[in-house]
CSV table of C-alpha atoms in Angstrom, one decimal:
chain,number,residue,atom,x,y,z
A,5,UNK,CA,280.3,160.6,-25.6
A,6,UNK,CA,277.5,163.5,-25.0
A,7,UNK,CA,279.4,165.2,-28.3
A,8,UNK,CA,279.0,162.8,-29.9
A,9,UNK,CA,275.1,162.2,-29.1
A,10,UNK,CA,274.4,165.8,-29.6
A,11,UNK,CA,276.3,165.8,-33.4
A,12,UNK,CA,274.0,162.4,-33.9
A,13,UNK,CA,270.6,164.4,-32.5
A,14,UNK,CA,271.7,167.3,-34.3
A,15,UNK,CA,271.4,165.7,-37.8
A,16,UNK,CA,269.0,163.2,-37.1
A,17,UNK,CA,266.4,164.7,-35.3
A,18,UNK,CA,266.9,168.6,-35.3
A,19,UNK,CA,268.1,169.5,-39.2
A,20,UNK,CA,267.0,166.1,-40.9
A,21,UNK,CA,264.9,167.0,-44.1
A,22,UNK,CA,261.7,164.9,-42.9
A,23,UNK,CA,261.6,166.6,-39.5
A,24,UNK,CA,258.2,168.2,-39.0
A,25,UNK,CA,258.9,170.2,-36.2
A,26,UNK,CA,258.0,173.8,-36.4
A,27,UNK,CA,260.6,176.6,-36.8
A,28,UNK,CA,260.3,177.7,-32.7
A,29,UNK,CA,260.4,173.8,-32.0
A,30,UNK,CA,263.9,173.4,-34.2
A,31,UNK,CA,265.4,176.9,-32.5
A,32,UNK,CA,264.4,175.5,-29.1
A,33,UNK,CA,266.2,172.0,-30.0
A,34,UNK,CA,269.6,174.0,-31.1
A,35,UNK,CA,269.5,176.2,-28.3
A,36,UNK,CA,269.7,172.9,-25.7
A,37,UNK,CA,272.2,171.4,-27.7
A,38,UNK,CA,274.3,174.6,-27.5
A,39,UNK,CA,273.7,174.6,-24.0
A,40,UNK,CA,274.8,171.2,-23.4
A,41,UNK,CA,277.9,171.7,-25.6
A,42,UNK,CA,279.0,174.4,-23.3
A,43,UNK,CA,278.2,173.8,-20.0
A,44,UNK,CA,280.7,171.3,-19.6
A,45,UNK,CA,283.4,173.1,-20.8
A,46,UNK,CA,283.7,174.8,-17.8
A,47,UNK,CA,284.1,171.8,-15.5
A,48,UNK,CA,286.6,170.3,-17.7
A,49,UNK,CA,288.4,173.5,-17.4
A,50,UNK,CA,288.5,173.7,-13.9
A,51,UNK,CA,289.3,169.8,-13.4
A,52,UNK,CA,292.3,171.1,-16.0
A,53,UNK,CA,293.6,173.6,-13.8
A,54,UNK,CA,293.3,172.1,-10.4
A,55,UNK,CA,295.1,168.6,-11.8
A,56,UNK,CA,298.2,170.9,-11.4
A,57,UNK,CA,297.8,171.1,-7.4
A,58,UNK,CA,297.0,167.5,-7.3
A,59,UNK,CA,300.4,166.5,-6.2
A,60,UNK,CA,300.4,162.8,-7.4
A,61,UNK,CA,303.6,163.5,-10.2
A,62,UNK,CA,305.2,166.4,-7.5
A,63,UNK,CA,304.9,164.0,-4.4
A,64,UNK,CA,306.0,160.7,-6.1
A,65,UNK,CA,308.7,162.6,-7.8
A,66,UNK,CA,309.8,163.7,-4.5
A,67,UNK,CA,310.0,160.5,-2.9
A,68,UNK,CA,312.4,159.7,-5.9
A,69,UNK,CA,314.4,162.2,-5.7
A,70,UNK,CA,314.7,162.4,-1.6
A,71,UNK,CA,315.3,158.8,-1.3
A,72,UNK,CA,317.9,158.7,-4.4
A,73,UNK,CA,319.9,161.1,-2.2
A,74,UNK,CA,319.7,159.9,0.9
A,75,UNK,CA,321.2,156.9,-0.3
A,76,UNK,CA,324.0,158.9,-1.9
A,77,UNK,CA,324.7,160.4,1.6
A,78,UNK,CA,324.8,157.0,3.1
A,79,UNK,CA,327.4,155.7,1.7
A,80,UNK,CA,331.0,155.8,2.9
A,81,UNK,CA,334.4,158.1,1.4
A,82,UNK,CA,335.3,155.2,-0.9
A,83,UNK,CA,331.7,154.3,-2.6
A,84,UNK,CA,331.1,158.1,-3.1
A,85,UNK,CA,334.2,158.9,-5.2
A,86,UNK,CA,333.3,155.7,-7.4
A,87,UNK,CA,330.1,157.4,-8.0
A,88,UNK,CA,329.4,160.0,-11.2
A,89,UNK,CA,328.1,163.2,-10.4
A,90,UNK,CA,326.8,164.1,-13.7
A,91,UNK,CA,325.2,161.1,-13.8
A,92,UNK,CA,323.7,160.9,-10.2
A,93,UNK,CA,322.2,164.6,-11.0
A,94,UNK,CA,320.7,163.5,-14.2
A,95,UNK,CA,319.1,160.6,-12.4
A,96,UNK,CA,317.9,163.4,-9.7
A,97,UNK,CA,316.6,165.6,-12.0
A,98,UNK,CA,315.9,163.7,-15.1
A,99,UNK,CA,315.1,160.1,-14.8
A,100,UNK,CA,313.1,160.5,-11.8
A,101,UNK,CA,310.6,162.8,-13.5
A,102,UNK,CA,310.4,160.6,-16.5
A,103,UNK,CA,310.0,157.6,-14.6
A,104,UNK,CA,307.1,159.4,-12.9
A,105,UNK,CA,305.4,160.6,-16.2
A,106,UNK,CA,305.9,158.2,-18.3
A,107,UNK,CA,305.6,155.0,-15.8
A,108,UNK,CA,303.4,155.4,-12.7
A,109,UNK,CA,301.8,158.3,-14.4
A,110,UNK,CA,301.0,156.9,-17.7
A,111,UNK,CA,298.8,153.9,-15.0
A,112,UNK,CA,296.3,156.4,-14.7
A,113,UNK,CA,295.9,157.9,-18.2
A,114,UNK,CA,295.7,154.2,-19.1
A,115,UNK,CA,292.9,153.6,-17.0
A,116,UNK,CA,290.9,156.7,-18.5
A,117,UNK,CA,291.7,155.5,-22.0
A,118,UNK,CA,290.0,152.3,-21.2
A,119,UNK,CA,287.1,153.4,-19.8
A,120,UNK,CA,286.6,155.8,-22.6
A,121,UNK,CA,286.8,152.7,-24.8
A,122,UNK,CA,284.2,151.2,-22.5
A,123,UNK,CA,281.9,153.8,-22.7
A,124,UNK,CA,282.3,154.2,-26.4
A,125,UNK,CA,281.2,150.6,-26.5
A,126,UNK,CA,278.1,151.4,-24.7
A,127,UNK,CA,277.6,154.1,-26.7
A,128,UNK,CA,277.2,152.4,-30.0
A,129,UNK,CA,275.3,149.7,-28.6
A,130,UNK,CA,272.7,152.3,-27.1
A,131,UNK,CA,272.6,154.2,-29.9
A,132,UNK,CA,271.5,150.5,-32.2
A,133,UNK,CA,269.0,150.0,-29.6
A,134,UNK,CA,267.4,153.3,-29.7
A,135,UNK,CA,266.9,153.1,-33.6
A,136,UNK,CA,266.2,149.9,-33.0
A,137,UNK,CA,268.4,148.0,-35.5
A,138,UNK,CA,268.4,144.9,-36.3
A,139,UNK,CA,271.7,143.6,-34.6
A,140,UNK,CA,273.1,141.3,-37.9
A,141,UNK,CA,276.5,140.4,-38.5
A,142,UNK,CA,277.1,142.5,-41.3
A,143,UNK,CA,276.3,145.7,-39.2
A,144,UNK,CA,278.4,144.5,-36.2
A,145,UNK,CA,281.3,144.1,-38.6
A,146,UNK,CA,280.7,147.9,-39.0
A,147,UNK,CA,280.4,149.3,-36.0
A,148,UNK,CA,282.5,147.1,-33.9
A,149,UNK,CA,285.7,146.1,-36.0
A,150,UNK,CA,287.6,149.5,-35.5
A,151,UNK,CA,287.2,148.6,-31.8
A,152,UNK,CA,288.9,145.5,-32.2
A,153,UNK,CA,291.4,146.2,-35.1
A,154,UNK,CA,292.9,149.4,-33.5
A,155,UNK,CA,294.6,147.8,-30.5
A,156,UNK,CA,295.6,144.5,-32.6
A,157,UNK,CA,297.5,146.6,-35.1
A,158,UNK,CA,298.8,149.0,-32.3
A,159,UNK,CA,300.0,145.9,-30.5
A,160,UNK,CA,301.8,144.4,-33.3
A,161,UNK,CA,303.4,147.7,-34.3
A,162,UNK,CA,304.5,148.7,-30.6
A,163,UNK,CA,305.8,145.2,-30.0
A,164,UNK,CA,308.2,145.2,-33.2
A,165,UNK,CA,309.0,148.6,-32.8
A,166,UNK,CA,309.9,148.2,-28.7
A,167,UNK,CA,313.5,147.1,-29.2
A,168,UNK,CA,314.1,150.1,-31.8
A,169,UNK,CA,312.9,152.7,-29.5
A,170,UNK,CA,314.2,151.6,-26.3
A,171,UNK,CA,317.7,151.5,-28.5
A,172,UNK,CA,317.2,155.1,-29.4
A,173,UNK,CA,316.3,156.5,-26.5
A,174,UNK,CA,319.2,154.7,-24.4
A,175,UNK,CA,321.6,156.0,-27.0
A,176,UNK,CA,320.3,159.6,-26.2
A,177,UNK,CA,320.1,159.4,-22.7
A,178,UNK,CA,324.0,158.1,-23.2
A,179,UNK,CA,325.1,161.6,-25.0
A,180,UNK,CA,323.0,163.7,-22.6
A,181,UNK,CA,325.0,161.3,-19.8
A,182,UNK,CA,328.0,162.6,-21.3
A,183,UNK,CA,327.7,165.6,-22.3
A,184,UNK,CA,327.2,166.6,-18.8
A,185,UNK,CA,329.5,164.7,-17.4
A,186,UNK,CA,332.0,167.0,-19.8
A,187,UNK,CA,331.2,170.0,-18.2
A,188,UNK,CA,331.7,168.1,-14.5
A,189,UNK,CA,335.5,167.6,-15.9
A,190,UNK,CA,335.8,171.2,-17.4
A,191,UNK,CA,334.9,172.8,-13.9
A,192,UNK,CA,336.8,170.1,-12.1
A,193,UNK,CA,340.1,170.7,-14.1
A,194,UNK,CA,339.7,174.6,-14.5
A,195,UNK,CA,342.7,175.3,-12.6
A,196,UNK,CA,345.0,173.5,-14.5
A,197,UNK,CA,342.9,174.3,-18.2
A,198,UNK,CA,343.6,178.0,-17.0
A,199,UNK,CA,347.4,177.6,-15.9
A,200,UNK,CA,347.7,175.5,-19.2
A,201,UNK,CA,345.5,177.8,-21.8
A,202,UNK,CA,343.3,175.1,-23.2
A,203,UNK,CA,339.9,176.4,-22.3
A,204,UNK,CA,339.7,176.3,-26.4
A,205,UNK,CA,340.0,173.1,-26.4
A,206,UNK,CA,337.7,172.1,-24.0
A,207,UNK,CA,335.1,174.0,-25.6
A,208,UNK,CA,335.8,172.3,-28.7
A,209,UNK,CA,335.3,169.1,-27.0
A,210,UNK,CA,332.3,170.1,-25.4
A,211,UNK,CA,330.8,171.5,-28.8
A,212,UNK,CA,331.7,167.7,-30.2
A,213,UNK,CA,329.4,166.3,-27.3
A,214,UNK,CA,326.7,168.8,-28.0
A,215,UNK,CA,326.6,167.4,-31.7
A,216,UNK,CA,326.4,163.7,-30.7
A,217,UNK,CA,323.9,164.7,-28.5
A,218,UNK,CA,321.8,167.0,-30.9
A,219,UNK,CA,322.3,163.7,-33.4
A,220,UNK,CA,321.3,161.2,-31.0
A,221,UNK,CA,318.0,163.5,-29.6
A,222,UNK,CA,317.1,164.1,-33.3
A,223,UNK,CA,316.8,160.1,-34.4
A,224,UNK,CA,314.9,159.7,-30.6
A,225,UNK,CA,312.3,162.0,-32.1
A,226,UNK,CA,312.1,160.8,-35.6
A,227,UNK,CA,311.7,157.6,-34.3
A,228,UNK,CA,308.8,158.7,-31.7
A,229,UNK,CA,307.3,160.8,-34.4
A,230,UNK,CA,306.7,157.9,-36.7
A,231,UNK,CA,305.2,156.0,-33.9
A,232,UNK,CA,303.1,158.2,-32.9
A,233,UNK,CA,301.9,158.4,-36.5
A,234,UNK,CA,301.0,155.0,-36.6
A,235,UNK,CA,297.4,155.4,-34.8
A,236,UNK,CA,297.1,158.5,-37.4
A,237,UNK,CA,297.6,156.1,-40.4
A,238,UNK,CA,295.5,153.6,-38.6
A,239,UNK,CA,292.7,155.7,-38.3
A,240,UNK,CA,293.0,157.2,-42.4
A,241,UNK,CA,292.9,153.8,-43.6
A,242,UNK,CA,289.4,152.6,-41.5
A,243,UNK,CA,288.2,156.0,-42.7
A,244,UNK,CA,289.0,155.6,-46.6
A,245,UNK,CA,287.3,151.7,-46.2
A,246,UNK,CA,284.5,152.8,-44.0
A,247,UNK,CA,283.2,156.3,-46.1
A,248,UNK,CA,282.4,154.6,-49.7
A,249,UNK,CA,280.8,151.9,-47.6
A,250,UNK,CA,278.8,154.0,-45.4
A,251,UNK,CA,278.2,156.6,-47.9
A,252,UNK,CA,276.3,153.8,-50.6
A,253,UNK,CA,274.5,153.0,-47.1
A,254,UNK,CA,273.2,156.6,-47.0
A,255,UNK,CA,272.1,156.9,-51.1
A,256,UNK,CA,270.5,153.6,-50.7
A,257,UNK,CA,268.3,154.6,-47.7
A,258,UNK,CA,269.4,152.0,-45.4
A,259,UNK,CA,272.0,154.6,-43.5
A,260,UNK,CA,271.1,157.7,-41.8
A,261,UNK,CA,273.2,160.8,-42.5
A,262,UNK,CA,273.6,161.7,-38.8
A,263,UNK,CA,275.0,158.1,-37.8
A,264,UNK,CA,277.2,157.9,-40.8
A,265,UNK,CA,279.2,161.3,-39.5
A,266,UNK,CA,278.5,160.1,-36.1
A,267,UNK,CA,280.3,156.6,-37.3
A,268,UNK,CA,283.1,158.8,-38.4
A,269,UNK,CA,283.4,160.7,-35.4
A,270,UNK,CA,283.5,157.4,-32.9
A,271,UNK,CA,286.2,156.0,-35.3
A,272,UNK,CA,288.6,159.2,-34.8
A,273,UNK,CA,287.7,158.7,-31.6
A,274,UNK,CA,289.4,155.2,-31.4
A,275,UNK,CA,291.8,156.5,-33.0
A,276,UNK,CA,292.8,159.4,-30.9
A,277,UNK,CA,292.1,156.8,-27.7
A,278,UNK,CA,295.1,154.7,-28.9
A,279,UNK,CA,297.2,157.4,-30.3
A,280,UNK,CA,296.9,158.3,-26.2
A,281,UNK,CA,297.4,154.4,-25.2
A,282,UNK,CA,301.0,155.0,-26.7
C-alpha cells in the first residue's frame, strides 16, 4: 500500500507538468520518497529471516511426525507386519510436511491475503476521498470490479478444476508410494536376488517405477502450472479492458496520469493477491 501511494505522489504531485514547486522543493520531495521506499526494506528483511526460527511449520510437523510413530509402536506383532514401511515413511517424511504447508500453513497466508485485500480496499477509497471524486457509479465500476471479479472467476475455475487436481496429484503420490515401496522389496529380498543373479532385473523394475513416476510428477505439474496461470490470464485480460478505458480518461482530462498507473498497479496487485490465495 505505501508503494503504491508513493508511485501515485510521485507522478501526481512531485513530476506532474503543472507542479510549481521549485527545483530544491521537487529534489526534497524525491529524496523522502526514496527514503520511504527503503527504509522498510530492512524490516521486511529481517521479519524474512527470523520467520525461519519461528517454529510454527517445525513444531506442528513434529507433533505429526512423533505421534504417527508412536502409534506405529503401539501396535502389536500382528498389526505391524500388515503395515507398509515404505508407505508409513512417506507418510513420516512426506505427507506430514505437506499437510503442514499446504493445510494448517496455508491458514495463515490466507489470512494475510485477506487483509491485504482489505487494506487495498481502503486504499482506493482513501485515495477517491483525497482527490475528492465524485463517488458515481460509473467510477465505482472502475475501481472496484477487479476486486469483485478476481475471486468470482478464481472460485469458479478452482471449483471445476478441484476433482482434476486432486486426481493428479493422488496418482503421483501413488507412483512415488510405489516406487519406494520397490526399493523396500529389493533390500528385503537381497539375499536371494544375490544367490539367484537378478539384481538386473530388479533394477529394471525399479527404472520402470522411476518412469511412471517421472510421468505421473510431470502431468501433477502441468496441471498446477496451468492453474497457477489462471490469476495471470485473469489479471492480462482486466489490464487489456481497463488501459484503452483509462488511457481515453487521461487524453480527455478527466483521468490523472499518476492514478491511471496507480490503477494498474492495484490491479496486479489483485492479481498477485489471488495468484497467492491458490
Amino acid at each position: 500500500i505505501l508503494q503504491l501511494y508513493l508511485d501515485l505522489f510521485l507522478v501526481n504531485s512531485v513530476l506532474c507538468p503543472e507542479c510549481t514547486d521549485e527545483e530544491e522543493g521537487i529534489a526534497v520531495s524525491l529524496v523522502m520518497v526514496v527514503l520511504l521506499k527503503v527504509m522498510p526494506f530492512p524490516l521486511v528483511h529481517w521479519l524474512n529471516y527470523r520467520k525461519a526460527y519461528w517454529k510454527v511449520g517445525g513444531a506442528s510437523r513434529m507433533t505429526l511426525q512423533s505421534n504417527l510413530l508412536r502409534k506405529y509402536l503401539t501396535y502389536d506383532e500382528q498389526s505391524q507386519t500388515e503395515v507398509n514401511e515404505s508407505r508409513l515413511i512417506l507418510a513420516l517424511t512426506r505427507d506430514s510436511g505437506e499437510l503442514v504447508q499446504d493445510g494448517f500453513g496455508s491458514m495463515c497466508q490466507i489470512a494475510s491475503v485477506l487483509m491485504r485485500m482489505v487494506f487495498l480496499v481502503l486504499y482506493l477509497a482513501a485515495t477517491m476521498a483525497v482527490r475528492g471524486e465524485q463517488f458515481t457509479f460509473q467510477v465505482a465500476l472502475l475501481r472496484f470490479s477487479p476486486i469483485i471479479l478476481f475471486p468470482v472467476a478464481m472460485f469458479i475455475f478452482l471449483r471445476r478444476r478441484d476433482d482434476t487436481t486432486v486426481e493428479v496429484v493422488k496418482i503421483q503420490h501413488n507412483k512415488q508410494d510405489r516406487m519406494i515401496d520397490q526399493v523396500r522389496r529389493t533390500m528385503l529380498n537381497f539375499p536371494i536376488i544375490q544367490d539367484y543373479r537378478k539384481r538386473g532385473f530388479y533394477v529394471d523394475l525399479f527404472a520402470e517405477k522411476i518412469e511412471e513416476f517421472n510421468k505421473a510428477f510431470a502431468d501433477s505439474q502441468a496441471v498446477c502450472t496451468n492453474n497457477n496461470m489462471f490469476s495471470l490470464w485473469c489479471t492480462l485480460l482486466v489490464l487489456s479492458l481497463y488501459t484503452p478505458i483509462g488511457g481515453l480518461q487521461v487524453l480527455g482530462g478527466r483521468l490523472l496520469l499518476g492514478t491511471f498507473l496507480n490503477n494498474i498497479q492495484v490491479i496486479r496487485a489483485l492479481g498477485e493477491i489471488w495468484g497467492d490465495v491458490y
